[in-house]
Amino acid sequence: MSTTTAVSAAPQTPSVADADTLVRIENLRIAFGDTEVVHGVDLSVRRGEVLAIVGESGSGKSVTTRSLVGLAGVGARIAADRFEILGENALDRSERRWRSVRGRRVGLVLQDALTALDPLRTIGAEVTEALVDVPRRERTDRVEALLTSVGIPDPEVKRRQRSFQLSGGQRQRALIASALAGDPDLIIADEPTTALDVTVQAQVLDLVVAQARAGRAVILVSHDLAVVSAIADRVIVMHDGHIVEQGPVRTVIDAPAADHTRALIAAVPRGTARPPLADAPDAVPVFSANGLRKTYRVLRCPVVAVDDVSFDVAENEVVGVVGESGSGKSTVAELVTGLLTPDAGEMWLHGAPHTAANRRAGAIGLVAQDSVASFDPRYTVDRIVAESVATVRPDRDDRSARVRELLDAVHLPSSAAHRHPRELSGGQRQRVNIARALGSSPRLLVCDEPVSALDISVQAQILDLLRELTENTDIGVVFISHDLSVVRQLCHRLVVLDRGRVAEQGSAAAVFANPRSSCTRRLLDAVPTL
């Protein structure tokens, strides 16, 4: 049953000249209760066109696009002078009618593939659901072709797996394949490449462009201006529920008229790689790994996820671990943090064996990508951080003072302490995530894709925070990311993984300037730029 209230507009009769315009919205307003969050938005998109919508978290870009498929959210009230989708007035469309449109005439790609995919169904079953017009005997071949088209390796194996058995990037690609399966007229993609490495991102973006060139219309929601500049024809910039600027993408990117657009462009990571730290020959590394190996069993077959991986992390140093989806990055993070036990290899903290005991004592802190999933929604911020502090400071008063220090260190106001995660912005939640990771006074901080889900300006703030922490403390950082622009800005050294093995490692400046392995060159060639 739909929980969205629509306020009908006057009847709309598209003219012949509008036949290729699949979406035409005029004076769109969206409210929740007494609070209006989208104020008088106009937008349209034609067949063969890629329209990008960009803006910071909370700007209204996602709720605007989700309203186009009847998914604005619980309690949303939508009003517009014109709300024409696929040639029909859609304001008074029933939920049953929306369900007949989604997946068939409109393909929807959401950012969070883990919640969008049913964990009880195979990937093949998810994609097959939209193939109602394909003969049953041809569906398996069609599913495998779709999985191949979005860059999923071994499609005959992957189609039989479930979402939790795939990497984050593979799940996102499976969701894109599912959206394309029904051969839709309109594709709405909300941050479709957030979880993808740069090479797969490039492949998926080429696929998106191909959809437009084949006569479909594409609406792309993204915080990545480099991605937008690479594939969009037009761009809309939103801020605080308003459109502050729109026009051809080259005009908006090269000569922005609005202050907010200029601020977004200024926040894009760029510049030279961070120089390596000065060598300290007698210093013991904060962390060392030697010969790490981890094997999984997938459909009864052994799969080597990490094979003979070795690296060190010094005090005040940020070591980036990069690679394509499935290269073993996240497995390395789980081995280092103790969430997984290696099949072979050794790890040390400050020269002592890295044991289960010191892992439990909080000697290593973890900053995960999905802060929402890692918090208990019943807890306030001070309780979330205090749980971590309690591992090293049992005294309650001392613990409260340390929580205040940590919130100040990550630049959160004191008022945030008594709020719940759901009451915070994405950037604020990630600051809480970092404060919690620091609460146990760890020697090493492991950051697993900590900024990939953040808009560009908040991302810049979090990167500045991590840089500040490494400069002002003796902590070492393992920074795992698929975004080489971010890695270039933050990391002193890089470890490049390729199918579980180290393809090369060295100072970030040297790797970016003179990559030795074909894997590294492939990653660098695929990085989108403004």
Coordinates of N, CA and C in Angstrom, one line a residue, residues 45-53 208-209 211-213 216-220 227-236 246-253:
V45 N 13.6 15.2 -19.1 CA 14.7 14.4 -19.7 C 14.1 13.7 -20.9
R46 N 14.8 13.7 -22.0 CA 14.4 13.2 -23.3 C 15.1 11.9 -23.6
R47 N 14.5 11.1 -24.5 CA 15.2 9.9 -25.0 C 16.6 10.3 -25.5
G48 N 17.6 9.4 -25.3 CA 18.9 9.7 -25.8 C 19.7 10.6 -24.9
E49 N 19.2 11.0 -23.8 CA 19.9 12.0 -23.0 C 20.2 11.5 -21.6
V50 N 21.4 11.9 -21.1 CA 21.8 11.6 -19.7 C 21.7 12.9 -18.9
L51 N 20.8 12.9 -18.0 CA 20.6 14.1 -17.1 C 21.2 13.7 -15.7
A52 N 22.1 14.5 -15.2 CA 22.7 14.3 -13.9 C 22.2 15.3 -12.9
I53 N 21.9 14.8 -11.7 CA 21.5 15.6 -10.6 C 22.5 15.5 -9.5
V208 N 26.0 2.8 -19.2 CA 25.0 3.8 -19.0 C 24.9 4.7 -20.3
V209 N 26.0 5.2 -20.8 CA 26.0 6.0 -22.0 C 25.4 5.2 -23.1
Q211 N 23.1 3.0 -23.0 CA 21.6 3.0 -22.9 C 21.0 4.2 -23.5
A212 N 21.6 5.4 -23.2 CA 21.1 6.6 -23.7 C 21.2 6.7 -25.2
R213 N 22.4 6.2 -25.7 CA 22.6 6.3 -27.2 C 21.6 5.3 -27.9
R216 N 17.2 5.3 -24.8 CA 16.6 5.4 -23.5 C 17.0 6.8 -22.9
A217 N 16.2 7.1 -21.9 CA 16.6 8.3 -21.1 C 17.2 7.9 -19.8
V218 N 18.2 8.6 -19.3 CA 18.9 8.2 -18.1 C 18.9 9.4 -17.2
I219 N 18.5 9.2 -15.9 CA 18.7 10.2 -14.8 C 19.7 9.7 -13.9
L220 N 20.8 10.4 -13.7 CA 21.9 9.9 -12.9 C 22.0 10.8 -11.7
V227 N 32.6 11.9 -12.5 CA 31.7 11.0 -13.2 C 30.7 11.7 -14.0
V228 N 30.1 12.7 -13.4 CA 29.1 13.5 -14.1 C 29.7 14.2 -15.3
S229 N 30.9 14.8 -15.2 CA 31.5 15.5 -16.3 C 31.8 14.5 -17.4
A230 N 32.0 13.2 -17.1 CA 32.4 12.2 -18.1 C 31.3 11.8 -19.0
I231 N 30.0 11.7 -18.4 CA 29.0 11.0 -19.2 C 27.7 11.9 -19.4
A232 N 27.5 12.9 -18.6 CA 26.2 13.6 -18.6 C 26.1 14.6 -19.8
D233 N 24.9 14.8 -20.3 CA 24.7 15.8 -21.3 C 24.3 17.1 -20.6
R234 N 23.4 17.0 -19.6 CA 23.0 18.2 -18.8 C 23.1 17.9 -17.3
V235 N 23.2 18.9 -16.5 CA 23.4 18.7 -15.1 C 22.5 19.7 -14.3
I236 N 21.9 19.2 -13.3 CA 21.1 20.0 -12.3 C 21.9 20.0 -11.0
Q246 N 21.5 25.0 -13.5 CA 21.4 23.8 -14.4 C 21.8 24.3 -15.8
G247 N 22.2 23.3 -16.6 CA 22.6 23.6 -18.0 C 23.4 22.5 -18.6
P248 N 24.0 22.7 -19.8 CA 24.9 21.7 -20.4 C 26.0 21.5 -19.4
V249 N 26.5 20.2 -19.3 CA 27.4 19.8 -18.3 C 28.8 20.6 -18.5
R250 N 29.2 20.8 -19.7 CA 30.4 21.5 -19.9 C 30.3 23.0 -19.4
T251 N 29.2 23.6 -19.7 CA 29.0 25.0 -19.2 C 29.0 25.1 -17.7
V252 N 28.3 24.2 -17.0 CA 28.2 24.2 -15.6 C 29.6 23.9 -14.9
I253 N 30.3 22.9 -15.5 CA 31.6 22.5 -14.9 C 32.6 23.6 -15.2

